[in-house]
Short mmCIF file of C-alpha atoms in Angstrom, two decimals:
data_model
loop_
_atom_site.label_atom_id
_atom_site.label_comp_id
_atom_site.label_asym_id
_atom_site.label_seq_id
_atom_site.Cartn_x
_atom_site.Cartn_y
_atom_site.Cartn_z
CA MET A 1 -80.87 -22.37 -12.83
CA ALA A 2 -81.16 -18.67 -12.59
CA ILE A 3 -83.36 -15.75 -11.89
CA PHE A 4 -82.48 -13.00 -14.30
CA SER A 5 -84.33 -9.90 -13.20
CA VAL A 6 -86.98 -8.47 -10.94
CA TYR A 7 -89.21 -5.54 -11.84
CA VAL A 8 -91.76 -3.81 -9.61
CA VAL A 9 -94.40 -1.74 -11.38
CA ASN A 10 -96.69 0.70 -9.57
CA LYS A 11 -100.39 1.18 -10.16
CA ALA A 12 -99.89 3.75 -12.87
CA GLY A 13 -97.51 1.52 -14.83
CA GLY A 14 -94.33 3.25 -13.69
CA LEU A 15 -91.28 1.16 -12.91
CA ILE A 16 -90.40 1.68 -9.25
CA TYR A 17 -87.76 -0.98 -8.84
CA GLN A 18 -85.50 -3.01 -11.03
CA LEU A 19 -82.78 -5.53 -10.28
CA ASP A 20 -80.64 -7.51 -12.72
CA HIS A 21 -79.37 -10.66 -11.13
CA TYR A 22 -77.39 -12.33 -13.89
CA ALA A 23 -73.72 -12.32 -14.66
CA PRO A 24 -73.10 -10.05 -17.63
CA ARG A 25 -72.69 -11.98 -20.84
CA ALA A 26 -69.14 -12.07 -22.09
CA ASP A 27 -68.35 -9.39 -24.61
CA THR A 28 -66.03 -10.10 -27.48
CA GLU A 29 -63.21 -7.81 -28.37
CA LYS A 30 -61.41 -8.27 -31.68
CA THR A 31 -59.04 -6.37 -33.86
CA PHE A 32 -59.99 -5.85 -37.47
CA SER A 33 -58.21 -4.64 -40.53
CA PHE A 34 -59.81 -2.85 -43.47
CA PRO A 35 -62.17 -3.80 -45.02
CA LEU A 36 -64.44 -4.80 -42.13
CA ASP A 37 -66.06 -8.17 -42.76
CA LEU A 38 -68.89 -7.46 -40.37
CA VAL A 39 -71.97 -5.82 -41.79
CA LEU A 40 -73.07 -3.13 -39.40
CA ARG A 41 -76.24 -1.12 -39.42
CA PRO A 42 -77.85 1.48 -37.21
CA HIS A 43 -80.70 0.32 -35.02
CA ASP A 44 -82.49 2.71 -32.69
CA GLU A 45 -79.69 4.44 -30.84
CA ARG A 46 -77.02 1.84 -31.49
CA VAL A 47 -74.94 0.20 -34.16
CA VAL A 48 -75.59 -3.52 -34.44
CA VAL A 49 -74.13 -6.43 -36.32
CA ALA A 50 -76.47 -7.31 -39.17
CA PHE A 51 -74.45 -10.05 -40.84
CA GLY A 52 -71.04 -11.65 -40.66
CA GLN A 53 -71.35 -13.70 -37.48
CA ARG A 54 -68.01 -15.16 -36.39
CA ASP A 55 -65.80 -15.84 -33.43
CA GLY A 56 -68.32 -15.05 -30.75
CA ILE A 57 -69.67 -11.98 -32.50
CA ARG A 58 -73.34 -12.66 -33.09
CA VAL A 59 -75.93 -11.02 -35.26
CA GLY A 60 -77.75 -8.54 -33.08
CA HIS A 61 -74.74 -7.72 -30.97
CA ALA A 62 -74.20 -4.03 -30.51
CA VAL A 63 -70.92 -2.22 -30.92
CA LEU A 64 -69.99 -1.44 -27.33
CA ALA A 65 -66.52 0.07 -27.62
CA ILE A 66 -63.99 1.09 -30.26
CA ASN A 67 -60.30 0.93 -29.43
CA GLY A 68 -61.17 0.55 -25.79
CA ALA A 69 -63.32 3.65 -25.55
CA GLU A 70 -67.03 3.04 -24.98
CA VAL A 71 -69.27 4.27 -27.73
CA ASN A 72 -72.05 6.67 -27.00
CA GLY A 73 -74.95 5.22 -28.94
CA ARG A 74 -74.07 5.72 -32.60
CA PHE A 75 -71.10 7.95 -31.92
CA THR A 76 -67.61 7.18 -30.73
CA ALA A 77 -66.38 8.55 -27.43
CA ASP A 78 -64.96 11.59 -29.22
CA GLY A 79 -68.15 12.34 -31.11
CA LYS A 80 -67.52 10.80 -34.52
CA ASP A 81 -70.22 8.74 -36.20
CA VAL A 82 -69.29 5.07 -35.73
CA LEU A 83 -70.24 3.92 -39.20
CA GLU A 84 -68.30 6.75 -40.82
CA PHE A 85 -65.31 6.01 -38.63
CA LEU A 86 -65.34 2.36 -39.58
CA GLY A 87 -65.78 3.19 -43.26
CA ASN A 88 -62.50 5.09 -43.34
CA PRO A 89 -59.45 2.86 -44.05
CA ALA A 90 -57.19 5.34 -42.27
CA ASN A 91 -58.66 4.36 -38.93
CA TYR A 92 -57.56 0.73 -39.19
CA PRO A 93 -56.46 -1.54 -37.59
CA VAL A 94 -59.30 -1.03 -35.13
CA SER A 95 -60.38 -2.99 -32.09
CA ILE A 96 -64.12 -3.40 -31.67
CA ARG A 97 -65.84 -4.73 -28.60
CA SER A 98 -69.30 -6.10 -29.22
CA GLY A 99 -71.86 -7.84 -27.13
CA ARG A 100 -75.47 -8.04 -26.16
CA HIS A 101 -76.73 -4.55 -25.58
CA ARG A 102 -77.77 -3.98 -21.99
CA LEU A 103 -81.03 -2.18 -21.49
CA SER A 104 -80.66 1.37 -20.28
CA SER A 105 -82.83 2.52 -17.39
CA ASN A 106 -84.94 4.55 -19.75
CA GLU A 107 -85.57 1.53 -21.92
CA LYS A 108 -86.51 -0.49 -18.87
CA LEU A 109 -88.98 2.20 -17.83
CA MET A 110 -90.61 2.13 -21.24
CA LEU A 111 -90.73 -1.65 -21.40
CA ALA A 112 -92.30 -1.84 -17.95
CA SER A 113 -94.92 0.68 -18.93
CA ARG A 114 -95.60 -1.23 -22.13
CA PHE A 115 -95.97 -4.44 -20.18
CA HIS A 116 -98.38 -2.72 -17.82
CA SER A 117 -100.64 -1.86 -20.76
CA LEU A 118 -100.28 -5.31 -22.30
CA PHE A 119 -101.02 -7.00 -19.02
CA ALA A 120 -104.67 -6.05 -19.29
CA ILE A 121 -104.98 -7.91 -22.61
CA GLY A 122 -104.98 -11.16 -20.65
CA SER A 123 -108.24 -10.31 -18.95
CA GLN A 124 -109.75 -8.65 -21.99
CA LEU A 125 -109.22 -11.62 -24.28
CA SER A 126 -110.51 -14.15 -21.82
CA PRO A 127 -113.79 -15.88 -22.61
CA GLU A 128 -114.43 -16.13 -18.87
CA VAL A 129 -115.46 -13.28 -16.64
CA GLY A 130 -113.04 -12.03 -14.04
CA SER A 131 -109.90 -13.41 -15.56
CA SER A 132 -106.55 -12.23 -14.34
CA GLY A 133 -104.11 -10.37 -16.53
CA ILE A 134 -100.99 -11.95 -18.04
CA GLU A 135 -99.39 -14.22 -15.45
CA MET A 136 -96.68 -15.75 -17.56
CA LEU A 137 -94.91 -14.94 -20.77
CA GLU A 138 -92.65 -17.58 -22.21
CA THR A 139 -89.84 -17.32 -24.76
CA ASP A 140 -87.15 -19.81 -25.61
CA THR A 141 -84.60 -18.11 -23.38
CA PHE A 142 -86.65 -17.01 -20.38
CA LYS A 143 -90.02 -17.05 -18.67
CA LEU A 144 -91.59 -13.87 -17.37
CA HIS A 145 -93.81 -14.35 -14.32
CA CYS A 146 -96.14 -11.59 -13.17
CA PHE A 147 -98.10 -11.25 -9.97
CA GLN A 148 -100.53 -8.37 -9.55
CA THR A 149 -101.68 -7.60 -6.02
CA LEU A 150 -105.24 -6.59 -5.19
CA THR A 151 -103.95 -3.05 -4.87
CA GLY A 152 -102.60 -2.96 -8.42
CA ILE A 153 -98.86 -3.32 -7.87
CA LYS A 154 -97.14 -5.79 -10.18
CA PHE A 155 -94.15 -7.89 -9.28
CA VAL A 156 -92.42 -9.27 -12.37
CA VAL A 157 -89.68 -11.89 -12.35
CA LEU A 158 -87.71 -13.00 -15.41
CA ALA A 159 -86.17 -16.40 -14.91
CA ASP A 160 -84.71 -19.43 -16.64
CA PRO A 161 -87.60 -21.45 -18.14
CA ARG A 162 -86.67 -24.44 -16.00
CA GLN A 163 -86.57 -22.49 -12.74
CA ALA A 164 -89.30 -23.60 -10.32
CA GLY A 165 -90.75 -21.95 -7.26
CA ILE A 166 -91.35 -18.57 -8.88
CA ASP A 167 -94.92 -18.35 -7.59
CA SER A 168 -93.78 -18.54 -4.00
CA LEU A 169 -90.88 -16.22 -4.83
CA LEU A 170 -93.35 -13.61 -6.09
CA ARG A 171 -95.34 -13.87 -2.86
CA LYS A 172 -92.11 -13.59 -0.89
CA ILE A 173 -91.16 -10.45 -2.81
CA TYR A 174 -94.60 -9.02 -1.93
CA GLU A 175 -93.86 -9.67 1.74
CA ILE A 176 -90.42 -8.08 1.44
CA TYR A 177 -92.03 -5.06 -0.23
CA SER A 178 -94.65 -4.74 2.49
CA ASP A 179 -91.92 -4.95 5.13
CA PHE A 180 -88.87 -3.07 3.94
CA ALA A 181 -90.45 -0.56 1.60
CA LEU A 182 -93.84 0.17 3.12
CA LYS A 183 -92.83 0.02 6.75
CA ASN A 184 -90.07 2.51 6.07
CA PRO A 185 -91.84 5.78 6.90
CA PHE A 186 -89.48 7.68 4.63
CA TYR A 187 -90.55 5.73 1.60
CA SER A 188 -93.44 7.36 -0.31
CA LEU A 189 -95.95 5.10 -1.99
CA GLU A 190 -95.72 4.69 -5.77
CA MET A 191 -92.25 6.24 -5.83
CA PRO A 192 -89.02 4.46 -6.84
CA ILE A 193 -87.87 2.14 -4.09
CA ARG A 194 -84.47 3.16 -2.82
CA CYS A 195 -84.30 1.18 0.39
CA GLU A 196 -81.13 -0.77 1.05
CA LEU A 197 -82.87 -3.26 3.29
CA PHE A 198 -85.30 -4.01 0.48
CA ASP A 199 -82.37 -4.65 -1.90
CA GLN A 200 -80.55 -6.89 0.55
CA ASN A 201 -83.54 -8.97 1.47
CA LEU A 202 -84.63 -9.29 -2.11
CA LYS A 203 -81.20 -10.57 -3.18
CA LEU A 204 -81.30 -13.08 -0.33
CA ALA A 205 -84.71 -14.30 -1.43
CA LEU A 206 -83.48 -14.69 -5.02
CA GLU A 207 -80.53 -16.75 -3.86
CA VAL A 208 -82.75 -19.01 -1.80
CA ALA A 209 -85.08 -19.51 -4.74
CA GLU A 210 -82.21 -20.27 -7.11
CA LYS A 211 -80.76 -22.87 -4.75
CA ALA A 212 -84.10 -24.65 -4.62
CA GLY A 213 -83.57 -25.30 -8.31
CA PRO A 214 -86.01 -26.87 -10.75
CA PHE A 215 -87.62 -29.07 -8.12
CA GLY A 216 -88.48 -26.29 -5.72
CA PRO A 217 -91.94 -25.67 -4.24
CA GLY A 218 -94.62 -24.16 -6.41
CA SER A 219 -94.64 -24.14 -10.17
CA ASN B 1 -96.09 -6.73 24.64
CA SER B 2 -98.97 -4.29 24.37
CA GLU B 3 -97.98 -1.87 27.14
CA LEU B 4 -95.43 -0.14 24.95
CA PHE B 5 -98.03 0.09 22.20
CA THR B 6 -100.66 1.60 24.52
CA LEU B 7 -98.11 4.02 25.94
CA THR B 8 -96.88 5.01 22.49
CA TYR B 9 -100.39 5.66 21.23
CA GLY B 10 -101.18 7.64 24.36
CA ALA B 11 -98.07 9.75 23.97
CA LEU B 12 -99.07 10.42 20.37
CA VAL B 13 -102.58 11.59 21.30
CA THR B 14 -101.46 13.79 24.17
CA GLN B 15 -98.79 15.40 22.01
CA LEU B 16 -101.38 16.11 19.32
CA CYS B 17 -103.64 17.65 21.97
CA LYS B 18 -100.83 19.96 23.01
CA ASP B 19 -100.01 20.85 19.41
CA TYR B 20 -103.55 21.48 18.19
CA GLU B 21 -105.42 22.66 21.28
CA ASN B 22 -108.84 21.75 19.95
CA ASP B 23 -110.36 18.28 19.82
CA ASP B 24 -111.69 18.53 16.30
CA ASP B 25 -108.26 19.18 14.84
CA VAL B 26 -106.78 16.34 16.85
CA ASN B 27 -109.49 14.02 15.54
CA LYS B 28 -108.68 15.07 12.00
CA GLN B 29 -104.95 14.49 12.50
CA LEU B 30 -105.57 11.08 13.98
CA ASP B 31 -107.69 10.20 10.98
CA LYS B 32 -104.99 11.42 8.60
CA MET B 33 -102.28 9.48 10.36
CA GLY B 34 -104.49 6.44 10.41
CA TYR B 35 -105.04 6.83 6.66
CA ASN B 36 -101.29 6.83 6.03
CA ILE B 37 -100.95 3.71 8.10
CA GLY B 38 -103.90 2.05 6.37
CA VAL B 39 -102.56 2.50 2.84
CA ARG B 40 -99.38 0.70 3.86
CA LEU B 41 -100.87 -1.85 6.21
CA ILE B 42 -103.18 -3.23 3.54
CA GLU B 43 -100.24 -4.64 1.57
CA ASP B 44 -98.82 -6.30 4.64
CA PHE B 45 -102.25 -7.72 5.34
CA LEU B 46 -102.72 -9.02 1.80
CA ALA B 47 -99.19 -10.41 1.62
CA ARG B 48 -99.54 -12.31 4.86
CA SER B 49 -103.15 -13.36 4.98
CA ASN B 50 -103.53 -14.48 1.36
CA VAL B 51 -107.13 -13.30 1.39
CA GLY B 52 -108.66 -12.88 -2.07
CA ARG B 53 -110.78 -9.99 -3.30
CA CYS B 54 -114.07 -9.49 -1.45
CA HIS B 55 -117.04 -9.30 -3.76
CA ASP B 56 -119.56 -7.80 -1.39
CA PHE B 57 -119.65 -5.73 1.76
CA ARG B 58 -120.57 -8.68 3.97
CA GLU B 59 -117.40 -10.52 2.93
CA THR B 60 -115.45 -7.36 3.61
CA ALA B 61 -116.96 -7.05 7.08
CA ASP B 62 -116.05 -10.65 7.87
CA VAL B 63 -112.49 -10.27 6.70
CA ILE B 64 -112.04 -7.04 8.66
CA ALA B 65 -113.44 -8.38 11.90
CA LYS B 66 -112.22 -11.94 11.87
CA ILE B 67 -108.87 -11.69 10.14
CA ALA B 68 -107.58 -8.13 10.14
CA PHE B 69 -108.52 -7.08 13.66
CA LYS B 70 -107.32 -10.43 14.96
CA MET B 71 -104.00 -10.09 13.15
CA TYR B 72 -103.18 -6.57 14.21
CA LEU B 73 -104.94 -5.96 17.50
CA GLY B 74 -105.56 -9.47 18.72
CA ILE B 75 -109.30 -8.86 19.12
CA THR B 76 -112.31 -10.06 17.15
CA PRO B 77 -115.09 -7.46 17.09
CA SER B 78 -118.60 -8.67 16.37
CA ILE B 79 -120.51 -7.53 13.32
CA THR B 80 -124.05 -6.22 13.90
CA ASN B 81 -126.67 -3.67 12.88
CA TRP B 82 -126.66 -4.29 9.17
CA SER B 83 -128.60 -1.64 7.25
CA PRO B 84 -131.45 -2.98 5.07
CA GLY B 85 -129.47 -2.18 1.94
CA GLY B 86 -126.46 -4.12 3.19
CA ASP B 87 -124.22 -1.08 2.85
CA GLU B 88 -123.67 -0.24 6.52
CA PHE B 89 -122.68 -2.29 9.52
CA SER B 90 -121.26 -1.88 13.00
CA LEU B 91 -118.21 -3.40 14.59
CA ILE B 92 -118.66 -3.88 18.32
CA LEU B 93 -115.41 -3.95 20.26
CA GLU B 94 -115.70 -5.45 23.72
CA ASN B 95 -112.24 -4.23 24.56
CA ASN B 96 -109.92 -1.88 22.74
CA PRO B 97 -106.17 -2.32 23.33
CA LEU B 98 -105.56 1.33 22.47
CA VAL B 99 -107.52 2.53 25.51
CA ASP B 100 -106.18 0.25 28.23
CA PHE B 101 -105.76 2.40 31.31
CA VAL B 102 -107.14 5.56 29.60
CA GLU B 103 -109.71 7.97 31.04
CA LEU B 104 -110.90 10.98 29.07
CA PRO B 105 -110.75 14.22 31.06
CA ASP B 106 -113.73 16.66 30.93
CA ASN B 107 -111.91 19.22 28.81
CA HIS B 108 -111.51 16.68 26.01
CA SER B 109 -115.09 15.50 25.77
CA SER B 110 -115.23 15.63 21.98
CA LEU B 111 -111.90 13.89 21.46
CA ILE B 112 -112.28 10.63 19.56
CA TYR B 113 -109.34 8.92 21.20
CA SER B 114 -109.09 5.93 18.86
CA ASN B 115 -109.84 7.85 15.69
CA LEU B 116 -106.62 6.48 14.21
CA LEU B 117 -108.49 3.23 13.64
CA CYS B 118 -111.06 4.96 11.43
CA GLY B 119 -108.30 6.34 9.24
CA VAL B 120 -106.59 2.97 9.04
CA LEU B 121 -109.76 1.25 7.86
CA ARG B 122 -110.55 4.00 5.38
CA GLY B 123 -107.01 4.02 3.92
CA ALA B 124 -106.74 0.27 3.68
CA LEU B 125 -110.08 -0.14 1.92
CA GLU B 126 -109.34 2.68 -0.48
CA MET B 127 -106.33 0.72 -1.71
CA VAL B 128 -108.60 -2.15 -2.64
CA GLN B 129 -110.91 0.18 -4.51
CA MET B 130 -113.60 0.70 -1.84
CA ALA B 131 -114.57 4.16 -0.64
CA VAL B 132 -115.99 3.92 2.86
CA ASP B 133 -117.00 6.16 5.68
CA VAL B 134 -115.86 5.04 9.14
CA LYS B 135 -116.79 6.61 12.45
CA PHE B 136 -117.13 5.86 16.12
CA VAL B 137 -120.72 5.91 17.34
CA GLN B 138 -120.14 4.58 20.84
CA ASP B 139 -117.03 4.82 22.98
CA THR B 140 -116.38 3.21 26.35
CA LEU B 141 -114.18 6.20 27.12
CA LYS B 142 -117.28 8.36 26.96
CA GLY B 143 -119.33 6.17 29.26
CA ASP B 144 -120.93 3.86 26.69
CA SER B 145 -121.04 0.17 27.46
CA VAL B 146 -119.23 -0.86 24.30
CA THR B 147 -117.15 0.74 21.60
CA GLU B 148 -119.00 0.75 18.29
CA ILE B 149 -117.48 1.63 14.91
CA ARG B 150 -119.96 2.23 12.10
CA MET B 151 -118.75 1.46 8.57
CA LYS B 152 -120.64 2.63 5.50
CA PHE B 153 -119.91 1.63 1.93
CA ILE B 154 -119.96 4.68 -0.32
CA ARG B 155 -118.85 3.41 -3.69
CA ARG B 156 -116.40 1.34 -5.60
CA ILE B 157 -113.44 3.38 -6.78
CA GLU B 158 -113.46 2.85 -10.52
CA ASP B 159 -110.52 4.94 -11.66
CA ASN B 160 -107.20 3.13 -11.87
CA LEU B 161 -108.68 -0.30 -11.35
CA PRO B 162 -106.01 -3.00 -11.60
CA ALA B 163 -106.41 -4.90 -14.87
CA GLY B 164 -108.77 -7.81 -14.68
CA GLU B 165 -110.92 -6.27 -12.00
CA GLU B 166 -113.42 -4.45 -14.19
#
């Protein structure tokens, strides 16, 4: 049972806090000789595996490092284009590390802002008056729970679909926010939360919620 | 223990009086400080009291007097003097913990000693999309029999409404 991440979104849709609480997925590092039997293609700012899944390398994995040096988007650490580099037989044998791409902070900001806009769809689509926005979003790998306060702040938790007690966790996070962020006079409202006490107490609350497991209080 | 609280508030007011030298400015500062407290306190209040959104001013008055004042100052003011339009009411405070042991000297006759409270109420309600005007109309420190705070609803704040509240 696990809680994967916590996001806090301010009234304007800006991400003011983000915490990833899961162990990083294992990356796979393998040595290849020419020709490469993975089909790679560019996607946004990265190079991903399009076909040729094997040995722990999955379709959708991004190329994370070449010969031990981390890639910089679509370019190797020394500035060469990754696809060109891997197309040249002279560069082989080559060791490629691939894995699930981790979201950069910019991407998280954009996704939070997109969610903020989408959130309203819940109330707009509703046949009833006064409906809330999106409270839960479910996929096969996680459930996103969202709680919007009366003042417009959103607390978003991504957790394992079987994890229970997220409703009370969201309320607890609201309390932690009202204590360790708001009661800190040096914290300005709507700004990114950089309060250690908030971090610590939040992590504690996540651990308590995880221990409660699938039979915890709440939904 | 409320002594430290009363002393702290008193120290704050007297320091402001020294810094600003005229009562009007002190009143404004107290209101500003109260506002900054209010915008933060509202989240603590909502997180702890689990109160839902108020849909009219009467509900708001009830929540303020019976839950909020009780929670933070340990007193329950009474609600009176509703205007015919239902947009103004008075909170009557029999006792005010901020002014325990306080006497206003003659040279500070226009000082609104507890003006912080007005700012707090104004700031807190603004965060839940209500623009209000709050002022003291009677003050035991000035010789009145009770302390009376008048609250007037101005309008709902429509910009930046949280989704689902339209």
